[in-house]
Amino acid sequence: MSTSQATEVLRLDAVTCVLGEGARRVTALDEVSLSLRQGELLAVMGPSGSGKSTLLNVMGLLLPPTSGTLTIHGEDASHLSRAEAARLRRTTLGFVFQHYNMLPSLTLAENVSIPLELDGSSPRSARVEADTALAEVGLEGLGERYPDEVSGGQVQRAAIARALVGPRSILLADEPTGALDTSTSDDVLRILRARVDDGAAGVLVTHEPRFAAWADRVIRMRDGHVFVEDDI
Ligand SMILES: Nc1ncnc2c1ncn2[C@@H]1O[C@H](COP(=O)(O)OP(=O)(O)O)[C@@H](O)[C@H]1O
Ligand SMILES: [Mg+2]
């Protein structure tokens, strides 16, 4: 299926996001419009402060747009209640952040299970799905370990497992390879790419052209504006 025929999963229409107050007021996103399709990995590049994280936060329902429309799976997601946004975040969206917030007092498997349990899965079935997701990222058998008992790369993989667990259709990754060595970074990208090829859609913020090359499409941001770079 070519990208142009695939189902649109996420769309921004003239989304503006103003952050801060008074003299610190910044238009972090300025009338941004773009569309993301199933099976597509979109790379977002651009200098620090250009609005990349804000874009991801809006897409991930962590930050409401000041104006404009966010559409997720054909539904207007610009004005959801907190509870509705939280539910969509748990069931549809997967986040991989550079600072991945694995809870240190929970095992890797418990960390990965959290979104499922929050969404009403029994602990037992959540654990089965968590083990599957951990195996998918190469951490089979490490579910009982605590984050400080594995390497930084393994914690990052567990964070990816948590982002992937369950039927998530939109994966949002903000510089997920930032603190990782080369081979772990490649693994993280490979996992993301595989999940997208399997029917999800992904947005990857990265500074590195080498990683952007894994994407189907690259956009570049500057001062809250999006520039279409090319279709690879
Ligand atoms: N919570 C906030 N309050 C005020 N300004 C913010 C806030 N978060 C980000 N900004 C500003 O918004 C702009 C875009 O930031 P960000 O989206 O984090 O950029 P990037 O991820 O590309 O580095 C920057 O000018 C930044 O200083
Ligand atoms: Mg950022």
PDB file of C-alpha atoms and ligand atoms in Angstrom:
ATOM      1  CA  MET A   1       0.000   0.000   0.000  1.00  0.00           C
ATOM      2  CA  SER A   2       1.501   3.338  -0.925  1.00  0.00           C
ATOM      3  CA  THR A   3       1.619   6.031   1.703  1.00  0.00           C
ATOM      4  CA  SER A   4      -0.774   8.307  -0.128  1.00  0.00           C
ATOM      5  CA  GLN A   5      -3.556   5.695  -0.066  1.00  0.00           C
ATOM      6  CA  ALA A   6      -3.090   4.683   3.555  1.00  0.00           C
ATOM      7  CA  THR A   7      -5.486   5.743   6.259  1.00  0.00           C
ATOM      8  CA  GLU A   8      -4.836   9.083   7.881  1.00  0.00           C
ATOM      9  CA  VAL A   9      -4.412   8.546  11.619  1.00  0.00           C
ATOM     10  CA  LEU A  10      -3.493  12.002  12.816  1.00  0.00           C
ATOM     11  CA  ARG A  11      -3.919  15.464  11.405  1.00  0.00           C
ATOM     12  CA  LEU A  12      -3.146  19.032  12.458  1.00  0.00           C
ATOM     13  CA  ASP A  13      -4.960  21.939  10.846  1.00  0.00           C
ATOM     14  CA  ALA A  14      -3.508  25.385  11.508  1.00  0.00           C
ATOM     15  CA  VAL A  15      -2.473  24.447  15.021  1.00  0.00           C
ATOM     16  CA  THR A  16      -1.037  27.313  17.013  1.00  0.00           C
ATOM     17  CA  CYS A  17       0.387  26.890  20.469  1.00  0.00           C
ATOM     18  CA  VAL A  18       1.322  29.891  22.579  1.00  0.00           C
ATOM     19  CA  LEU A  19       3.362  29.160  25.704  1.00  0.00           C
ATOM     20  CA  GLY A  20       4.524  31.302  28.612  1.00  0.00           C
ATOM     21  CA  GLU A  21       3.289  34.594  29.956  1.00  0.00           C
ATOM     22  CA  GLY A  22       4.084  38.250  29.451  1.00  0.00           C
ATOM     23  CA  ALA A  23       7.590  38.902  28.155  1.00  0.00           C
ATOM     24  CA  ARG A  24       8.215  35.145  27.982  1.00  0.00           C
ATOM     25  CA  ARG A  25       5.302  34.503  25.675  1.00  0.00           C
ATOM     26  CA  VAL A  26       6.375  32.345  22.749  1.00  0.00           C
ATOM     27  CA  THR A  27       4.436  31.107  19.741  1.00  0.00           C
ATOM     28  CA  ALA A  28       5.917  27.619  19.916  1.00  0.00           C
ATOM     29  CA  LEU A  29       3.738  26.374  17.031  1.00  0.00           C
ATOM     30  CA  ASP A  30       2.512  28.811  14.418  1.00  0.00           C
ATOM     31  CA  GLU A  31      -0.370  27.545  12.273  1.00  0.00           C
ATOM     32  CA  VAL A  32       1.125  24.128  11.717  1.00  0.00           C
ATOM     33  CA  SER A  33      -0.744  21.772   9.398  1.00  0.00           C
ATOM     34  CA  LEU A  34       0.317  18.230   8.692  1.00  0.00           C
ATOM     35  CA  SER A  35      -0.992  14.750   8.261  1.00  0.00           C
ATOM     36  CA  LEU A  36       0.280  11.359   9.407  1.00  0.00           C
ATOM     37  CA  ARG A  37      -0.773   8.094   7.821  1.00  0.00           C
ATOM     38  CA  GLN A  38      -0.802   4.495   8.898  1.00  0.00           C
ATOM     39  CA  GLY A  39       2.493   2.792   8.084  1.00  0.00           C
ATOM     40  CA  GLU A  40       4.327   6.105   7.951  1.00  0.00           C
ATOM     41  CA  LEU A  41       7.302   7.202  10.029  1.00  0.00           C
ATOM     42  CA  LEU A  42       7.733  10.963  10.033  1.00  0.00           C
ATOM     43  CA  ALA A  43      11.016  12.504  11.176  1.00  0.00           C
ATOM     44  CA  VAL A  44      11.006  15.987  12.695  1.00  0.00           C
ATOM     45  CA  MET A  45      14.251  17.925  12.631  1.00  0.00           C
ATOM     46  CA  GLY A  46      15.205  21.477  13.484  1.00  0.00           C
ATOM     47  CA  PRO A  47      17.261  23.499  15.942  1.00  0.00           C
ATOM     48  CA  SER A  48      16.726  23.581  19.682  1.00  0.00           C
ATOM     49  CA  GLY A  49      13.737  25.747  20.579  1.00  0.00           C
ATOM     50  CA  SER A  50      12.107  25.421  17.154  1.00  0.00           C
ATOM     51  CA  GLY A  51       8.985  23.724  18.553  1.00  0.00           C
ATOM     52  CA  LYS A  52       9.639  20.019  18.025  1.00  0.00           C
ATOM     53  CA  SER A  53       8.742  18.904  21.537  1.00  0.00           C
ATOM     54  CA  THR A  54       5.715  21.189  21.572  1.00  0.00           C
ATOM     55  CA  LEU A  55       4.540  19.556  18.348  1.00  0.00           C
ATOM     56  CA  LEU A  56       4.873  16.117  19.915  1.00  0.00           C
ATOM     57  CA  ASN A  57       3.171  17.227  23.110  1.00  0.00           C
ATOM     58  CA  VAL A  58       0.197  18.519  21.132  1.00  0.00           C
ATOM     59  CA  MET A  59       0.016  15.324  19.080  1.00  0.00           C
ATOM     60  CA  GLY A  60       0.215  13.319  22.309  1.00  0.00           C
ATOM     61  CA  LEU A  61      -2.590  15.240  24.049  1.00  0.00           C
ATOM     62  CA  LEU A  62      -0.203  16.513  26.692  1.00  0.00           C
ATOM     63  CA  LEU A  63      -0.764  20.112  25.646  1.00  0.00           C
ATOM     64  CA  PRO A  64      -3.963  21.568  24.156  1.00  0.00           C
ATOM     65  CA  PRO A  65      -3.556  23.769  21.083  1.00  0.00           C
ATOM     66  CA  THR A  66      -4.256  27.461  21.587  1.00  0.00           C
ATOM     67  CA  SER A  67      -6.103  27.402  18.268  1.00  0.00           C
ATOM     68  CA  GLY A  68      -6.496  25.092  15.314  1.00  0.00           C
ATOM     69  CA  THR A  69      -7.644  21.494  15.162  1.00  0.00           C
ATOM     70  CA  LEU A  70      -6.044  18.192  16.087  1.00  0.00           C
ATOM     71  CA  THR A  71      -7.749  15.137  14.623  1.00  0.00           C
ATOM     72  CA  ILE A  72      -6.969  11.598  15.778  1.00  0.00           C
ATOM     73  CA  HIS A  73      -8.497   8.675  13.898  1.00  0.00           C
ATOM     74  CA  GLY A  74     -10.995  11.015  12.314  1.00  0.00           C
ATOM     75  CA  GLU A  75     -12.211  12.508  15.594  1.00  0.00           C
ATOM     76  CA  ASP A  76     -11.641  16.070  16.726  1.00  0.00           C
ATOM     77  CA  ALA A  77      -9.229  15.738  19.653  1.00  0.00           C
ATOM     78  CA  SER A  78      -8.675  19.460  20.227  1.00  0.00           C
ATOM     79  CA  HIS A  79     -11.183  19.869  23.022  1.00  0.00           C
ATOM     80  CA  LEU A  80     -11.174  16.613  24.958  1.00  0.00           C
ATOM     81  CA  SER A  81     -11.839  16.468  28.665  1.00  0.00           C
ATOM     82  CA  ARG A  82      -8.903  15.401  30.831  1.00  0.00           C
ATOM     83  CA  ALA A  83     -10.422  11.961  31.233  1.00  0.00           C
ATOM     84  CA  GLU A  84     -10.994  11.514  27.500  1.00  0.00           C
ATOM     85  CA  ALA A  85      -7.448  12.658  26.726  1.00  0.00           C
ATOM     86  CA  ALA A  86      -6.022  10.302  29.340  1.00  0.00           C
ATOM     87  CA  ARG A  87      -7.913   7.395  27.868  1.00  0.00           C
ATOM     88  CA  LEU A  88      -6.702   8.097  24.333  1.00  0.00           C
ATOM     89  CA  ARG A  89      -3.149   8.420  25.657  1.00  0.00           C
ATOM     90  CA  ARG A  90      -3.380   4.999  27.256  1.00  0.00           C
ATOM     91  CA  THR A  91      -5.081   3.175  24.414  1.00  0.00           C
ATOM     92  CA  THR A  92      -3.877   4.803  21.206  1.00  0.00           C
ATOM     93  CA  LEU A  93      -0.711   6.785  21.800  1.00  0.00           C
ATOM     94  CA  GLY A  94       2.712   5.474  22.718  1.00  0.00           C
ATOM     95  CA  PHE A  95       5.414   7.801  23.994  1.00  0.00           C
ATOM     96  CA  VAL A  96       9.148   7.329  23.931  1.00  0.00           C
ATOM     97  CA  PHE A  97      10.974  10.204  25.543  1.00  0.00           C
ATOM     98  CA  GLN A  98      14.634  10.848  26.112  1.00  0.00           C
ATOM     99  CA  HIS A  99      13.895  11.084  29.803  1.00  0.00           C
ATOM    100  CA  TYR A 100      11.863   7.998  29.953  1.00  0.00           C
ATOM    101  CA  ASN A 101      10.542   8.078  33.512  1.00  0.00           C
ATOM    102  CA  MET A 102      10.747   4.437  34.361  1.00  0.00           C
ATOM    103  CA  LEU A 103       9.665   4.216  37.978  1.00  0.00           C
ATOM    104  CA  PRO A 104      12.688   2.985  39.952  1.00  0.00           C
ATOM    105  CA  SER A 105      10.701   1.122  42.591  1.00  0.00           C
ATOM    106  CA  LEU A 106       8.887  -1.053  40.054  1.00  0.00           C
ATOM    107  CA  THR A 107      10.366  -3.898  38.003  1.00  0.00           C
ATOM    108  CA  LEU A 108      10.658  -3.519  34.234  1.00  0.00           C
ATOM    109  CA  ALA A 109       7.603  -5.731  33.753  1.00  0.00           C
ATOM    110  CA  GLU A 110       5.590  -3.700  36.270  1.00  0.00           C
ATOM    111  CA  ASN A 111       6.627  -0.476  34.571  1.00  0.00           C
ATOM    112  CA  VAL A 112       5.536  -1.817  31.194  1.00  0.00           C
ATOM    113  CA  SER A 113       2.237  -3.071  32.648  1.00  0.00           C
ATOM    114  CA  ILE A 114       1.191   0.326  33.990  1.00  0.00           C
ATOM    115  CA  PRO A 115      -0.680   1.615  30.927  1.00  0.00           C
ATOM    116  CA  LEU A 116      -2.609  -1.633  30.607  1.00  0.00           C
ATOM    117  CA  GLU A 117      -3.579  -1.777  34.251  1.00  0.00           C
ATOM    118  CA  LEU A 118      -4.615   1.868  34.158  1.00  0.00           C
ATOM    119  CA  ASP A 119      -6.874   0.944  31.302  1.00  0.00           C
ATOM    120  CA  GLY A 120      -8.540  -1.859  33.225  1.00  0.00           C
ATOM    121  CA  SER A 121      -6.585  -4.997  32.302  1.00  0.00           C
ATOM    122  CA  SER A 122      -6.200  -7.508  35.078  1.00  0.00           C
ATOM    123  CA  PRO A 123      -2.672  -7.612  36.531  1.00  0.00           C
ATOM    124  CA  ARG A 124      -2.255 -11.119  35.164  1.00  0.00           C
ATOM    125  CA  SER A 125      -3.159 -10.348  31.554  1.00  0.00           C
ATOM    126  CA  ALA A 126      -1.242  -7.069  31.732  1.00  0.00           C
ATOM    127  CA  ARG A 127       1.795  -9.059  32.807  1.00  0.00           C
ATOM    128  CA  VAL A 128       1.467 -11.441  29.866  1.00  0.00           C
ATOM    129  CA  GLU A 129       1.280  -8.532  27.426  1.00  0.00           C
ATOM    130  CA  ALA A 130       4.181  -6.806  29.185  1.00  0.00           C
ATOM    131  CA  ASP A 131       6.347  -9.907  28.832  1.00  0.00           C
ATOM    132  CA  THR A 132       5.487 -10.069  25.136  1.00  0.00           C
ATOM    133  CA  ALA A 133       6.395  -6.410  24.666  1.00  0.00           C
ATOM    134  CA  LEU A 134       9.674  -6.891  26.583  1.00  0.00           C
ATOM    135  CA  ALA A 135      10.544  -9.858  24.374  1.00  0.00           C
ATOM    136  CA  GLU A 136       9.781  -7.766  21.304  1.00  0.00           C
ATOM    137  CA  VAL A 137      12.539  -5.324  22.301  1.00  0.00           C
ATOM    138  CA  GLY A 138      15.047  -8.026  23.193  1.00  0.00           C
ATOM    139  CA  LEU A 139      14.535  -8.081  26.969  1.00  0.00           C
ATOM    140  CA  GLU A 140      13.117 -11.541  27.314  1.00  0.00           C
ATOM    141  CA  GLY A 141      13.549 -12.815  30.846  1.00  0.00           C
ATOM    142  CA  LEU A 142      14.500  -9.442  32.348  1.00  0.00           C
ATOM    143  CA  GLY A 143      11.016  -8.450  33.521  1.00  0.00           C
ATOM    144  CA  GLU A 144      11.821  -9.066  37.179  1.00  0.00           C
ATOM    145  CA  ARG A 145      14.811  -6.716  37.174  1.00  0.00           C
ATOM    146  CA  TYR A 146      14.594  -3.184  38.508  1.00  0.00           C
ATOM    147  CA  PRO A 147      15.709  -0.261  36.313  1.00  0.00           C
ATOM    148  CA  ASP A 148      18.962   0.127  38.290  1.00  0.00           C
ATOM    149  CA  GLU A 149      19.779  -3.541  37.727  1.00  0.00           C
ATOM    150  CA  VAL A 150      20.069  -3.236  33.940  1.00  0.00           C
ATOM    151  CA  SER A 151      22.041  -1.019  31.558  1.00  0.00           C
ATOM    152  CA  GLY A 152      20.882   2.405  30.375  1.00  0.00           C
ATOM    153  CA  GLY A 153      20.236   0.946  26.931  1.00  0.00           C
ATOM    154  CA  GLN A 154      18.094  -1.800  28.432  1.00  0.00           C
ATOM    155  CA  VAL A 155      16.067   0.742  30.418  1.00  0.00           C
ATOM    156  CA  GLN A 156      15.482   2.632  27.182  1.00  0.00           C
ATOM    157  CA  ARG A 157      14.340  -0.542  25.465  1.00  0.00           C
ATOM    158  CA  ALA A 158      11.960  -1.188  28.353  1.00  0.00           C
ATOM    159  CA  ALA A 159      10.616   2.342  27.833  1.00  0.00           C
ATOM    160  CA  ILE A 160      10.014   1.432  24.205  1.00  0.00           C
ATOM    161  CA  ALA A 161       8.269  -1.745  25.300  1.00  0.00           C
ATOM    162  CA  ARG A 162       6.022   0.352  27.528  1.00  0.00           C
ATOM    163  CA  ALA A 163       5.268   2.659  24.617  1.00  0.00           C
ATOM    164  CA  LEU A 164       4.400  -0.309  22.408  1.00  0.00           C
ATOM    165  CA  VAL A 165       2.432  -2.480  24.792  1.00  0.00           C
ATOM    166  CA  GLY A 166      -1.181  -2.988  23.789  1.00  0.00           C
ATOM    167  CA  PRO A 167      -2.759  -1.913  20.503  1.00  0.00           C
ATOM    168  CA  ARG A 168      -1.164   1.505  20.111  1.00  0.00           C
ATOM    169  CA  SER A 169      -1.478   2.986  16.681  1.00  0.00           C
ATOM    170  CA  ILE A 170       0.490   6.221  17.044  1.00  0.00           C
ATOM    171  CA  LEU A 171       4.037   6.232  18.430  1.00  0.00           C
ATOM    172  CA  LEU A 172       5.647   9.516  19.409  1.00  0.00           C
ATOM    173  CA  ALA A 173       9.393   9.537  20.052  1.00  0.00           C
ATOM    174  CA  ASP A 174      11.213  12.670  21.229  1.00  0.00           C
ATOM    175  CA  GLU A 175      14.943  12.206  20.654  1.00  0.00           C
ATOM    176  CA  PRO A 176      14.753   8.627  21.908  1.00  0.00           C
ATOM    177  CA  THR A 177      18.345   7.903  21.005  1.00  0.00           C
ATOM    178  CA  GLY A 178      19.817  10.943  22.765  1.00  0.00           C
ATOM    179  CA  ALA A 179      21.736   9.217  25.536  1.00  0.00           C
ATOM    180  CA  LEU A 180      22.380   5.866  23.871  1.00  0.00           C
ATOM    181  CA  ASP A 181      25.401   4.289  22.232  1.00  0.00           C
ATOM    182  CA  THR A 182      25.329   3.676  18.496  1.00  0.00           C
ATOM    183  CA  SER A 183      24.223   0.068  18.455  1.00  0.00           C
ATOM    184  CA  THR A 184      21.456   0.607  21.037  1.00  0.00           C
ATOM    185  CA  SER A 185      20.269   3.663  19.095  1.00  0.00           C
ATOM    186  CA  ASP A 186      20.083   1.581  15.943  1.00  0.00           C
ATOM    187  CA  ASP A 187      18.091  -1.042  17.830  1.00  0.00           C
ATOM    188  CA  VAL A 188      15.644   1.569  19.094  1.00  0.00           C
ATOM    189  CA  LEU A 189      15.121   2.853  15.557  1.00  0.00           C
ATOM    190  CA  ARG A 190      14.751  -0.660  14.216  1.00  0.00           C
ATOM    191  CA  ILE A 191      12.047  -1.432  16.797  1.00  0.00           C
ATOM    192  CA  LEU A 192      10.192   1.780  15.988  1.00  0.00           C
ATOM    193  CA  ARG A 193      10.455   1.159  12.243  1.00  0.00           C
ATOM    194  CA  ALA A 194       9.232  -2.429  12.619  1.00  0.00           C
ATOM    195  CA  ARG A 195       6.231  -1.353  14.635  1.00  0.00           C
ATOM    196  CA  VAL A 196       5.324   1.253  12.030  1.00  0.00           C
ATOM    197  CA  ASP A 197       5.764  -1.273   9.211  1.00  0.00           C
ATOM    198  CA  ASP A 198       3.414  -3.487  11.195  1.00  0.00           C
ATOM    199  CA  GLY A 199       0.611  -0.936  10.924  1.00  0.00           C
ATOM    200  CA  ALA A 200       1.277   1.823  13.451  1.00  0.00           C
ATOM    201  CA  ALA A 201       2.292   5.379  12.569  1.00  0.00           C
ATOM    202  CA  GLY A 202       5.263   7.134  14.112  1.00  0.00           C
ATOM    203  CA  VAL A 203       6.742  10.562  14.683  1.00  0.00           C
ATOM    204  CA  LEU A 204      10.433  10.720  15.491  1.00  0.00           C
ATOM    205  CA  VAL A 205      12.149  13.899  16.674  1.00  0.00           C
ATOM    206  CA  THR A 206      15.850  13.601  15.994  1.00  0.00           C
ATOM    207  CA  HIS A 207      18.917  15.759  15.461  1.00  0.00           C
ATOM    208  CA  GLU A 208      20.683  13.121  13.481  1.00  0.00           C
ATOM    209  CA  PRO A 209      20.268  12.827   9.710  1.00  0.00           C
ATOM    210  CA  ARG A 210      21.378   9.218  10.074  1.00  0.00           C
ATOM    211  CA  PHE A 211      18.215   8.457  12.054  1.00  0.00           C
ATOM    212  CA  ALA A 212      15.989  10.665   9.946  1.00  0.00           C
ATOM    213  CA  ALA A 213      16.999   8.405   7.060  1.00  0.00           C
ATOM    214  CA  TRP A 214      14.877   5.662   8.672  1.00  0.00           C
ATOM    215  CA  ALA A 215      11.781   7.801   8.116  1.00  0.00           C
ATOM    216  CA  ASP A 216       9.472   7.944   5.114  1.00  0.00           C
ATOM    217  CA  ARG A 217       9.231  11.692   5.274  1.00  0.00           C
ATOM    218  CA  VAL A 218      11.217  14.457   6.946  1.00  0.00           C
ATOM    219  CA  ILE A 219       9.943  17.821   8.096  1.00  0.00           C
ATOM    220  CA  ARG A 220      12.096  20.588   9.452  1.00  0.00           C
ATOM    221  CA  MET A 221      10.954  23.125  12.038  1.00  0.00           C
ATOM    222  CA  ARG A 222      12.095  26.673  12.618  1.00  0.00           C
ATOM    223  CA  ASP A 223      10.507  29.217  14.959  1.00  0.00           C
ATOM    224  CA  GLY A 224       7.301  27.236  15.255  1.00  0.00           C
ATOM    225  CA  HIS A 225       6.893  26.762  11.515  1.00  0.00           C
ATOM    226  CA  VAL A 226       7.102  23.496   9.612  1.00  0.00           C
ATOM    227  CA  PHE A 227       8.982  23.191   6.363  1.00  0.00           C
ATOM    228  CA  VAL A 228       8.572  20.129   4.248  1.00  0.00           C
ATOM    229  CA  GLU A 229      12.054  18.948   3.488  1.00  0.00           C
ATOM    230  CA  ASP A 230      11.551  16.082   1.091  1.00  0.00           C
ATOM    231  CA  ASP A 231       9.866  12.818   0.400  1.00  0.00           C
ATOM    232  CA  ILE A 232      12.498  10.133   0.720  1.00  0.00           C
TER     233      ILE A 232
HETATM  234  N1  LIG B   1       6.401  25.590  29.287  1.00  0.00           N
HETATM  235  C1  LIG B   1       6.890  26.564  28.507  1.00  0.00           C
HETATM  236  N2  LIG B   1       6.687  27.865  28.812  1.00  0.00           N
HETATM  237  C2  LIG B   1       7.164  28.854  28.024  1.00  0.00           C
HETATM  238  N3  LIG B   1       7.851  28.639  26.893  1.00  0.00           N
HETATM  239  C3  LIG B   1       8.084  27.367  26.545  1.00  0.00           C
HETATM  240  C4  LIG B   1       7.634  26.255  27.322  1.00  0.00           C
HETATM  241  N4  LIG B   1       8.030  25.111  26.718  1.00  0.00           N
HETATM  242  C5  LIG B   1       8.698  25.481  25.620  1.00  0.00           C
HETATM  243  N5  LIG B   1       8.740  26.829  25.502  1.00  0.00           N
HETATM  244  C6  LIG B   1       9.353  27.606  24.413  1.00  0.00           C
HETATM  245  O1  LIG B   1       8.717  27.199  23.208  1.00  0.00           O
HETATM  246  C7  LIG B   1       9.659  27.138  22.151  1.00  0.00           C
HETATM  247  C8  LIG B   1       9.670  25.732  21.579  1.00  0.00           C
HETATM  248  O2  LIG B   1      10.168  24.819  22.550  1.00  0.00           O
HETATM  249  P1  LIG B   1      10.299  23.265  22.276  1.00  0.00           P
HETATM  250  O3  LIG B   1       9.036  22.788  21.666  1.00  0.00           O
HETATM  251  O4  LIG B   1      10.725  22.629  23.539  1.00  0.00           O
HETATM  252  O5  LIG B   1      11.481  23.212  21.192  1.00  0.00           O
HETATM  253  P2  LIG B   1      12.434  22.017  20.744  1.00  0.00           P
HETATM  254  O6  LIG B   1      11.865  20.741  21.243  1.00  0.00           O
HETATM  255  O7  LIG B   1      12.478  22.129  19.253  1.00  0.00           O
HETATM  256  O8  LIG B   1      13.771  22.307  21.353  1.00  0.00           O
HETATM  257  C9  LIG B   1      10.994  27.549  22.742  1.00  0.00           C
HETATM  258  O9  LIG B   1      11.154  28.931  22.495  1.00  0.00           O
HETATM  259  C10 LIG B   1      10.817  27.286  24.212  1.00  0.00           C
HETATM  260  O10 LIG B   1      11.643  28.140  24.966  1.00  0.00           O
HETATM  261 MG    MG B   2      12.688  19.222  22.438  1.00  0.00          MG
END
